[in-house]
PDB file of C-alpha atoms in Angstrom:
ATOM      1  CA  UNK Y   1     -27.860  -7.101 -20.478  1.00 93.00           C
ATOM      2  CA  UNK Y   2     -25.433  -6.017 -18.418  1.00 95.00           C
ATOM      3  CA  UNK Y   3     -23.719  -8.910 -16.145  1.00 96.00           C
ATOM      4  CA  UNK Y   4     -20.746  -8.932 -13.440  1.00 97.00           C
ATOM      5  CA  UNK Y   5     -19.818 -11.922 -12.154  1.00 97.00           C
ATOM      6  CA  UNK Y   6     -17.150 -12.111  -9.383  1.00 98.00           C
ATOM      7  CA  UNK Y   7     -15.513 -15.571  -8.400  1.00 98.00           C
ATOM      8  CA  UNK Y   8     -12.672 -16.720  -6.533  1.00 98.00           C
ATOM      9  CA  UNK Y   9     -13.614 -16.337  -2.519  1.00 97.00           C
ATOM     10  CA  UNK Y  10     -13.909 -19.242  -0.290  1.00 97.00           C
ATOM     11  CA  UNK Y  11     -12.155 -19.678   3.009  1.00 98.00           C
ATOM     12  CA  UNK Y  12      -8.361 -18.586   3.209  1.00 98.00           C
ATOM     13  CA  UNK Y  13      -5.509 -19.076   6.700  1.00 97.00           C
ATOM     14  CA  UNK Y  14      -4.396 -15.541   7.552  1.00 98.00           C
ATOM     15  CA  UNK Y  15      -1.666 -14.726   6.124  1.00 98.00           C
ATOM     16  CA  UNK Y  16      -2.766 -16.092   3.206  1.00 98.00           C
ATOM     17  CA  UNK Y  17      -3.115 -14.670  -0.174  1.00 98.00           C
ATOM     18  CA  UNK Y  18      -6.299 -15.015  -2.715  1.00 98.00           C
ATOM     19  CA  UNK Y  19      -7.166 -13.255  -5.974  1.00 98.00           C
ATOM     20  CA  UNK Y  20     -10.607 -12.565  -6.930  1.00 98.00           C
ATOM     21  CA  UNK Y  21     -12.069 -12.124 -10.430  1.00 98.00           C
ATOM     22  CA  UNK Y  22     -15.135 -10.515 -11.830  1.00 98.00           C
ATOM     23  CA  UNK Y  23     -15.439 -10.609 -15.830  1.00 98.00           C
ATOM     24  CA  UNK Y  24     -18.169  -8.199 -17.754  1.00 98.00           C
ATOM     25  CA  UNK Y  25     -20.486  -8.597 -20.154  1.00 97.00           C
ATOM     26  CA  UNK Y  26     -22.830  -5.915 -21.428  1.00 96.00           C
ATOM     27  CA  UNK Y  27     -20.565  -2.670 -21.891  1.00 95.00           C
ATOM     28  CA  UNK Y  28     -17.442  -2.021 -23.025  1.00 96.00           C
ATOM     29  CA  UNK Y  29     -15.062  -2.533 -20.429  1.00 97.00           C
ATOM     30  CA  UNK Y  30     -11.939  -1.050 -21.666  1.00 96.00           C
ATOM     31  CA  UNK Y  31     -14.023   2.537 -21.211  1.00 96.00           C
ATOM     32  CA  UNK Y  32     -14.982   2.566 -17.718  1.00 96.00           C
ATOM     33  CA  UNK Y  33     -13.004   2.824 -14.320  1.00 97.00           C
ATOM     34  CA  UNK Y  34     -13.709   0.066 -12.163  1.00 98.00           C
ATOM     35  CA  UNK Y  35     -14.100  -0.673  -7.987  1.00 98.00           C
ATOM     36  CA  UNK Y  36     -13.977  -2.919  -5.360  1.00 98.00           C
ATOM     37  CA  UNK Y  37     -16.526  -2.605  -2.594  1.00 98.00           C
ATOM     38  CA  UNK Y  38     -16.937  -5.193   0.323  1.00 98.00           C
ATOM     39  CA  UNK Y  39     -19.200  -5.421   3.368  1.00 96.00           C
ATOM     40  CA  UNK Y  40     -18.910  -7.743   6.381  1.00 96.00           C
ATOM     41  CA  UNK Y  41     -20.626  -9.908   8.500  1.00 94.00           C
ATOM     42  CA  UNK Y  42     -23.138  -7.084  10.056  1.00 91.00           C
ATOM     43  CA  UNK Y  43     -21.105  -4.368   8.532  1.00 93.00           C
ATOM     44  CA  UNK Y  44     -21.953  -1.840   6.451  1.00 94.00           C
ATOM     45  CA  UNK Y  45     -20.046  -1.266   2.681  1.00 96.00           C
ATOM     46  CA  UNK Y  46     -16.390  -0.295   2.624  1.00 97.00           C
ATOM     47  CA  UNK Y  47     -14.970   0.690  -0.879  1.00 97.00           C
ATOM     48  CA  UNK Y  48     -11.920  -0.974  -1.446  1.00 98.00           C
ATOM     49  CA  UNK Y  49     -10.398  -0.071  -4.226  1.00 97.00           C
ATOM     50  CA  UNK Y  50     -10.596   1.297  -7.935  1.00 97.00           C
ATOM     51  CA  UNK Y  51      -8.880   1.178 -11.233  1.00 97.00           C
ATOM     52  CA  UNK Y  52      -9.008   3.755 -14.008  1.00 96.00           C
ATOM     53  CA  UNK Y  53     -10.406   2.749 -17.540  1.00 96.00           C
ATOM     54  CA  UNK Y  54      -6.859   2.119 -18.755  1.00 95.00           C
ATOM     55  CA  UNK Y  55      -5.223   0.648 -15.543  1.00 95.00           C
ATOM     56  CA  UNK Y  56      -2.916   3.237 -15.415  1.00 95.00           C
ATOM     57  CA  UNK Y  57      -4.083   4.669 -12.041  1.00 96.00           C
ATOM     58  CA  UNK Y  58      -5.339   3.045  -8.877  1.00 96.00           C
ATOM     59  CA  UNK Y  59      -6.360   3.834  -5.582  1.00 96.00           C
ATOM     60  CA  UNK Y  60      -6.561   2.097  -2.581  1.00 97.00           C
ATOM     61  CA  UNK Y  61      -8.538   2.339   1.190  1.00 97.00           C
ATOM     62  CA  UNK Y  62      -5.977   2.863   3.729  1.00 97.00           C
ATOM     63  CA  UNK Y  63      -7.272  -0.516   5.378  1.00 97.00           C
ATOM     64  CA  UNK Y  64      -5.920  -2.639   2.458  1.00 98.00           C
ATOM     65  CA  UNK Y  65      -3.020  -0.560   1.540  1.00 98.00           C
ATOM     66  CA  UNK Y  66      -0.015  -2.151   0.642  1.00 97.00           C
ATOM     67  CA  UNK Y  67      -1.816  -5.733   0.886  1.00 98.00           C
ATOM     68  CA  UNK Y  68      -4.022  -5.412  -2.257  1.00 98.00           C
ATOM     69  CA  UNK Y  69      -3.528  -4.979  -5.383  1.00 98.00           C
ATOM     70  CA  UNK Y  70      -6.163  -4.285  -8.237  1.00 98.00           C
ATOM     71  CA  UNK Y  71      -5.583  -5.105 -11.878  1.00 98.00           C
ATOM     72  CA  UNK Y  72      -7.576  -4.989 -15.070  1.00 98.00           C
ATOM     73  CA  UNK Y  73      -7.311  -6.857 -18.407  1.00 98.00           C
ATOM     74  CA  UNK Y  74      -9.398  -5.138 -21.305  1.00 97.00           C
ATOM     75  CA  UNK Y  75      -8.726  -7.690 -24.003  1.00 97.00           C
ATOM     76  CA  UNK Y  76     -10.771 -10.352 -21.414  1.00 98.00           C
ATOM     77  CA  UNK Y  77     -13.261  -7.529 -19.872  1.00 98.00           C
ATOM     78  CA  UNK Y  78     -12.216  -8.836 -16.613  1.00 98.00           C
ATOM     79  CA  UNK Y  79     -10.912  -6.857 -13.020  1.00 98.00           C
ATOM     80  CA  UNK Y  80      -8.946  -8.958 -10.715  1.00 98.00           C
ATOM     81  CA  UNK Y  81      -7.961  -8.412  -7.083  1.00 98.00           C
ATOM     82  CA  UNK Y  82      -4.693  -9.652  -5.313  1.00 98.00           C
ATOM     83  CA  UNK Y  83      -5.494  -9.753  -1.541  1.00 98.00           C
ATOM     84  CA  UNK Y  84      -2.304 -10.759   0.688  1.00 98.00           C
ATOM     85  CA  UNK Y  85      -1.645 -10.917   4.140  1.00 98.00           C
ATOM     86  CA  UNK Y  86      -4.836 -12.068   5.087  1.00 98.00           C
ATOM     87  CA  UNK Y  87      -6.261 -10.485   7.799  1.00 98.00           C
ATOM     88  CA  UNK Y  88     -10.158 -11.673   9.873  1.00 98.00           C
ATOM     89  CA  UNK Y  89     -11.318  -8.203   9.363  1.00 97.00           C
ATOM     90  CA  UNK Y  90     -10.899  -8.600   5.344  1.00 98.00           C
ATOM     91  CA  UNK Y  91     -13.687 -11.385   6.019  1.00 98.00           C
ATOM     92  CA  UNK Y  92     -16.569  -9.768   3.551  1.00 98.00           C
ATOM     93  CA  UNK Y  93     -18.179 -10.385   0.329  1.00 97.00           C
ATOM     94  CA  UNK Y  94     -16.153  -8.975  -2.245  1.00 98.00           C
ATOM     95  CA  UNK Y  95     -17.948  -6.873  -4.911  1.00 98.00           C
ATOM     96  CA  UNK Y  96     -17.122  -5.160  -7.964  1.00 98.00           C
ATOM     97  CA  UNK Y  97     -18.420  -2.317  -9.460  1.00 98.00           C
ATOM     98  CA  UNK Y  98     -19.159  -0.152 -12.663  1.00 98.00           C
ATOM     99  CA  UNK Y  99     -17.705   3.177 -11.448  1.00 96.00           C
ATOM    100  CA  UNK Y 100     -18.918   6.714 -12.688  1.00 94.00           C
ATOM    101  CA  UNK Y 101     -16.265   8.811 -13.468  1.00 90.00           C
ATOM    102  CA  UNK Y 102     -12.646   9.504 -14.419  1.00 88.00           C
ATOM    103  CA  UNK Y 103      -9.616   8.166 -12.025  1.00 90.00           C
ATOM    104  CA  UNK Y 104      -6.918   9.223 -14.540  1.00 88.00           C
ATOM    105  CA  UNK Y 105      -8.570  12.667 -13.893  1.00 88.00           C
ATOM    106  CA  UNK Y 106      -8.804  12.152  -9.782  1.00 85.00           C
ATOM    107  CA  UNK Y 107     -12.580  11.557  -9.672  1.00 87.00           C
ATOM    108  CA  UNK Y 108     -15.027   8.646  -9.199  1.00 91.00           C
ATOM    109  CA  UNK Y 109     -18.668   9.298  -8.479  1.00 93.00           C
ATOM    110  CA  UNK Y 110     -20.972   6.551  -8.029  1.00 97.00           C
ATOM    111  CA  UNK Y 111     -21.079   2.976  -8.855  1.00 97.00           C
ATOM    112  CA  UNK Y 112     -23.844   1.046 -11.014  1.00 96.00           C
ATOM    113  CA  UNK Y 113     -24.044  -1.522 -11.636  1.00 97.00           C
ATOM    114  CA  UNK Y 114     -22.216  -4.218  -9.294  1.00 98.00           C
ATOM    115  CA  UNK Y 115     -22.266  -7.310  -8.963  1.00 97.00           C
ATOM    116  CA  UNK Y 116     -23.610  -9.636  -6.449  1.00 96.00           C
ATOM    117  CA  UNK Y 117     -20.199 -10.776  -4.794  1.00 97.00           C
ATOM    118  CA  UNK Y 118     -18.099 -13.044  -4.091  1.00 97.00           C
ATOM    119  CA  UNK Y 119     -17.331 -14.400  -0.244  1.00 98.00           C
ATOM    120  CA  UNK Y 120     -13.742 -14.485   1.427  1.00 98.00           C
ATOM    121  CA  UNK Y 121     -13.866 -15.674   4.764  1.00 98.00           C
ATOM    122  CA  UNK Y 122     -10.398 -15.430   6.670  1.00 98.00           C
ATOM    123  CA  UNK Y 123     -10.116 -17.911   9.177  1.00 97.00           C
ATOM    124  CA  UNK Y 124      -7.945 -20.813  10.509  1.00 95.00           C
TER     125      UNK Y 124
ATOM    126  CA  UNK N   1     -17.750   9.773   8.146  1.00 94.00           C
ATOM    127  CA  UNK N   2     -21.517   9.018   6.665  1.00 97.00           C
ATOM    128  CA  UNK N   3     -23.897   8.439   9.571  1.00 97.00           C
ATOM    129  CA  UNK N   4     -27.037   7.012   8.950  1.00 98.00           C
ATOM    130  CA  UNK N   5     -30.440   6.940  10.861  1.00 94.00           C
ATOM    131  CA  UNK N   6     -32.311   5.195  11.842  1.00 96.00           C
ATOM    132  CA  UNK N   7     -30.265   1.978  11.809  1.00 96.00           C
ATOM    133  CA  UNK N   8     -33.620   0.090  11.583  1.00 97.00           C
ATOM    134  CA  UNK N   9     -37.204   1.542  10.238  1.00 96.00           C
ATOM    135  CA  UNK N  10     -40.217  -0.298  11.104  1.00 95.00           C
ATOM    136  CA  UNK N  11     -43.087   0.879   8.276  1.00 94.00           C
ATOM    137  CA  UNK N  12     -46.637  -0.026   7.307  1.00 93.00           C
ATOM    138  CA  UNK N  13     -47.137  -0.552   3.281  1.00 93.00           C
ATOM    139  CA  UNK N  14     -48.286   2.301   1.710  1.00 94.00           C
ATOM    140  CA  UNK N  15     -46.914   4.745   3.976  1.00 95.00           C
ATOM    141  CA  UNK N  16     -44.221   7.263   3.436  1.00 96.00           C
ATOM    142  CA  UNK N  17     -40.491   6.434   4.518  1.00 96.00           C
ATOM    143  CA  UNK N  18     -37.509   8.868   5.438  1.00 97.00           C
ATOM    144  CA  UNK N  19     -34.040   7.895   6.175  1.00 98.00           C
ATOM    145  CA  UNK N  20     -31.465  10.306   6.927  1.00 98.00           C
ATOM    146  CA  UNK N  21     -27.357  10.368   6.451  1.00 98.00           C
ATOM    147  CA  UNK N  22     -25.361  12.787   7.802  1.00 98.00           C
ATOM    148  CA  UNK N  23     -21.994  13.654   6.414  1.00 97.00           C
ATOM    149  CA  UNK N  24     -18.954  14.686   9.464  1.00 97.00           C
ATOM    150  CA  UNK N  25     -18.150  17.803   6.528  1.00 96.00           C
ATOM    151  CA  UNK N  26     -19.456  19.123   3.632  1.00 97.00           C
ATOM    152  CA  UNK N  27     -19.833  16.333   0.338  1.00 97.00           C
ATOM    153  CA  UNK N  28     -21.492  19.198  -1.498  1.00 96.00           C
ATOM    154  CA  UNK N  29     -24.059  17.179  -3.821  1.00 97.00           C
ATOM    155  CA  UNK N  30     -21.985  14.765  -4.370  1.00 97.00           C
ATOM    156  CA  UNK N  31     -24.053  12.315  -2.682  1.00 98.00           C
ATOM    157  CA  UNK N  32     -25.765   8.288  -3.837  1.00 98.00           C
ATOM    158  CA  UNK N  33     -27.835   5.970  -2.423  1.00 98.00           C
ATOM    159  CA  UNK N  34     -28.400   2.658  -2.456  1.00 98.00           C
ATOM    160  CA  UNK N  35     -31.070  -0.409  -2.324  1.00 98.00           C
ATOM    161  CA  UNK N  36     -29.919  -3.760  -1.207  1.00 96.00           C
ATOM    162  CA  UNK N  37     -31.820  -7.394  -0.722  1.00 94.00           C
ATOM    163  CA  UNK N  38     -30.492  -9.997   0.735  1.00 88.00           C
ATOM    164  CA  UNK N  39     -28.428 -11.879  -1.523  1.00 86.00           C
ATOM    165  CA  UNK N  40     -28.374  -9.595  -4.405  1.00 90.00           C
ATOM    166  CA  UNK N  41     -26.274  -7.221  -5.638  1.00 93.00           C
ATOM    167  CA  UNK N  42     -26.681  -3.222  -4.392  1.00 95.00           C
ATOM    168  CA  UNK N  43     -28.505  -1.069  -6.738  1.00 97.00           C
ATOM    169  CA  UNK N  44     -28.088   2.714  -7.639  1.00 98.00           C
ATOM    170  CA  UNK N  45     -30.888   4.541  -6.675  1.00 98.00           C
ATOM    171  CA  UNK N  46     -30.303   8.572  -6.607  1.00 98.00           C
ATOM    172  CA  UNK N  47     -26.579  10.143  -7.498  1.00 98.00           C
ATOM    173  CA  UNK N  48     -25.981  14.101  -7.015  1.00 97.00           C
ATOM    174  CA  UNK N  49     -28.149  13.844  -3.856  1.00 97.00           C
ATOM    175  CA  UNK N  50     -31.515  14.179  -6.125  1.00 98.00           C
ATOM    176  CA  UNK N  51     -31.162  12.578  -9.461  1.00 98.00           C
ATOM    177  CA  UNK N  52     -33.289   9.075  -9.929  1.00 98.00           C
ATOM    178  CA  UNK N  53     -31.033   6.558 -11.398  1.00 97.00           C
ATOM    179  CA  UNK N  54     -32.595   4.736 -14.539  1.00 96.00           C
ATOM    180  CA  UNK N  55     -35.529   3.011 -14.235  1.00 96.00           C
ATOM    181  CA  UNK N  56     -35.572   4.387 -10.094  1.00 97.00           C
ATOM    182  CA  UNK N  57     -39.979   5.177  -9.620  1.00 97.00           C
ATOM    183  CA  UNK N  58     -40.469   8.698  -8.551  1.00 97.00           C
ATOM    184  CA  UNK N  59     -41.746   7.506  -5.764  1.00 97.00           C
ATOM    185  CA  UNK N  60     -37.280   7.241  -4.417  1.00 98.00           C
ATOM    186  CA  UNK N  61     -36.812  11.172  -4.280  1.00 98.00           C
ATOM    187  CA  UNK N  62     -33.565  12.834  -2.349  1.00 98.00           C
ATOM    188  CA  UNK N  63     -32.763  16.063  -1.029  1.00 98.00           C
ATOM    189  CA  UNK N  64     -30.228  17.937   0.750  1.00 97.00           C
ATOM    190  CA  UNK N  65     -26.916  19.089   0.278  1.00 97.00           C
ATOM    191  CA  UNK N  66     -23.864  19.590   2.529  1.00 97.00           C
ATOM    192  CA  UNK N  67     -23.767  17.469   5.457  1.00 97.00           C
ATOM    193  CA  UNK N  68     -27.435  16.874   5.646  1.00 98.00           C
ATOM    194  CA  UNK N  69     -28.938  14.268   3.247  1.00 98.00           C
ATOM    195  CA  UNK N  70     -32.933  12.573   3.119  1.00 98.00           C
ATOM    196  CA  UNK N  71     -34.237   9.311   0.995  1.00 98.00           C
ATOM    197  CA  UNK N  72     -38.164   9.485   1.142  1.00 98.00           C
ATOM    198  CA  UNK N  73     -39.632   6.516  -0.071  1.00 97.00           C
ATOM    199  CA  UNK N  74     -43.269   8.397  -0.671  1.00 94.00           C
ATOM    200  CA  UNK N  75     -45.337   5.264  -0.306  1.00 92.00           C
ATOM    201  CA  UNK N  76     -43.814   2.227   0.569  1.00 94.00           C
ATOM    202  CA  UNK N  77     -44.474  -0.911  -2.023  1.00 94.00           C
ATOM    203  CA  UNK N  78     -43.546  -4.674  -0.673  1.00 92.00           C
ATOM    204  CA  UNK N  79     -40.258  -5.119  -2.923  1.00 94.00           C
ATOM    205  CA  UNK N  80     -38.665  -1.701  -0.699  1.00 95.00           C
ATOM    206  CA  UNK N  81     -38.469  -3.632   2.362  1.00 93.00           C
ATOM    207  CA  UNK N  82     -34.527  -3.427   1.988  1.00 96.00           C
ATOM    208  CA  UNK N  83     -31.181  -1.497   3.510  1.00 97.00           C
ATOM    209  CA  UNK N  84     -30.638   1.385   1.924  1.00 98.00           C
ATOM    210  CA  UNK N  85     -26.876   2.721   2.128  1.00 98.00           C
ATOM    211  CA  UNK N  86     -25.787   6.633   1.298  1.00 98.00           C
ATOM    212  CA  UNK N  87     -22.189   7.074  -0.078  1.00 98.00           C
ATOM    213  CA  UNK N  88     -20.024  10.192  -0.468  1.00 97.00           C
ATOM    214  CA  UNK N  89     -18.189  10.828  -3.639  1.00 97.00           C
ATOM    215  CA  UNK N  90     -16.746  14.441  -2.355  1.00 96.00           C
ATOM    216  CA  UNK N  91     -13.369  13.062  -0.625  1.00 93.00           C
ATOM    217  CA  UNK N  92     -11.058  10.260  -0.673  1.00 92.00           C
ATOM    218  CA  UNK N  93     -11.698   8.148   0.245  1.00 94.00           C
ATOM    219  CA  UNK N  94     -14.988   7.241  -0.718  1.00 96.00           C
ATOM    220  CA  UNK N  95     -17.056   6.304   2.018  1.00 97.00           C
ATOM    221  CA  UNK N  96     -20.572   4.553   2.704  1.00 98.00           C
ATOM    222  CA  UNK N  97     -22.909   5.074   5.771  1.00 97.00           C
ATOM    223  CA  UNK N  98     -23.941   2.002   7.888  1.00 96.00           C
ATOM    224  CA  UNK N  99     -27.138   1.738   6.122  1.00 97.00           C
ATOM    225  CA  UNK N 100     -30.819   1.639   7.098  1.00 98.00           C
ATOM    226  CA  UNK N 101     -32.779  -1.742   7.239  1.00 97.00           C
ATOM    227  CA  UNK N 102     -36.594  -0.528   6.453  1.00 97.00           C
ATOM    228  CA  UNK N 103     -38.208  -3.255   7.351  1.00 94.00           C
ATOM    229  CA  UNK N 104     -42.287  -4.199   7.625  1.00 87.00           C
ATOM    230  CA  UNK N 105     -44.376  -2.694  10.752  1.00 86.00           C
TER     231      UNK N 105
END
């Protein structure tokens, strides 16, 4: 069975920094490029971010530029996302996501399966 | 920009459902759509505009290509009361619409 399990949100000051986790079971990790996709409070989904299979390539929305990071570690099956500089608008639960496709190669497609999220609020 | 309508669709069981999402330019095919229930995780329903995901019932069919997009839920069941989302894979960056609650009439 395929599993994603995100942890790691709770309530953060702005400004503040938080990383979020989501380990895999069920596939083989180290083959597929990976996303982050978050929706808030009476908001629609917003993809965040993605990795490629490898972690060589990443790509960011221009909302969380430069205050995110995304990161990957095959040997543990397990994506990870470095959110500084806090912001109230980055209040959302945090998802990640199987992606379809090939980031080395410019491209991802769709995402299945996620997982059911994990909840930052930013707030003082 | 995806742009989705209705925002909410009021619906009698058994009866036939379309939602709509309208891309600002052309995504081609390149076109998914989602389910989601409260407090689960989003599910993959149709990719390339028309293709069931696994395990999606035929009853989930899309169509269109372009800028114009339609989910028809043929004849609604209790467990599709949901939002359903469209997302564009055609541009960076990849971008969902604001979703459609379908909820019971």
């Amino acid at each position: 069975e395929v599993q994603l399990l995100e942890s790691g949100g709770g309530l953060v000051q702005p400004g503040g920094s938080v990383r979020l986790s989501c380990v895999v079971s069920g596939f083989t990790f180290s083959a597929y490029a990976m996303s982050w996709v978050r929706q808030g409070p009476g908001k629609g989904l917003e993809w965040v971010s993605a990795i490629s299979a490898g972690g060589d390539r990443s790509e960011y929305a221009d909302s969380v530029k430069g205050r995110f990071s995304v990161s990957r570690d095959n040997s543990k099956s397990t994506l990870y996302l470095q959110m500084d500089s806090l912001r109230a608008e980055d209040t959302a639960e945090y998802h990640c996501a199987k992606a379809q496709g090939d980031l080395r190669n410019g491209y991802i497609n769709w995402f299945d399966p996620w997982g059911q999220g994990t909840l930052v609020t930013v707030s003082s | 920009v995806m742009t989705q309508s209705p925002a909410t669709l009021s619906v009698s069981a058994g009866e036939r459902a379309t939602l709509s999402c309208r891309a600002s330019q052309s995504v081609n095919y390149r076109l998914a759509w989602y389910q989601q229930k409260p407090g689960q995780a989003p599910r993959l329903l149709i990719h390339g505009a028309s293709t069931r995901a696994t395990g999606i019932p035929a009853r989930f069919s899309g169509s269109g290509s372009g800028t114009e997009f339609t989910l028809t839920i043929s004849s609604l069941q209790s467990e599709d009361f949901a939002v359903y989302s469209c997302q564009q894979y055609n541009n960076w960056p990849l971008t969902f619409g604001g979703g459609t609650k379908v909820e019971i009439k």
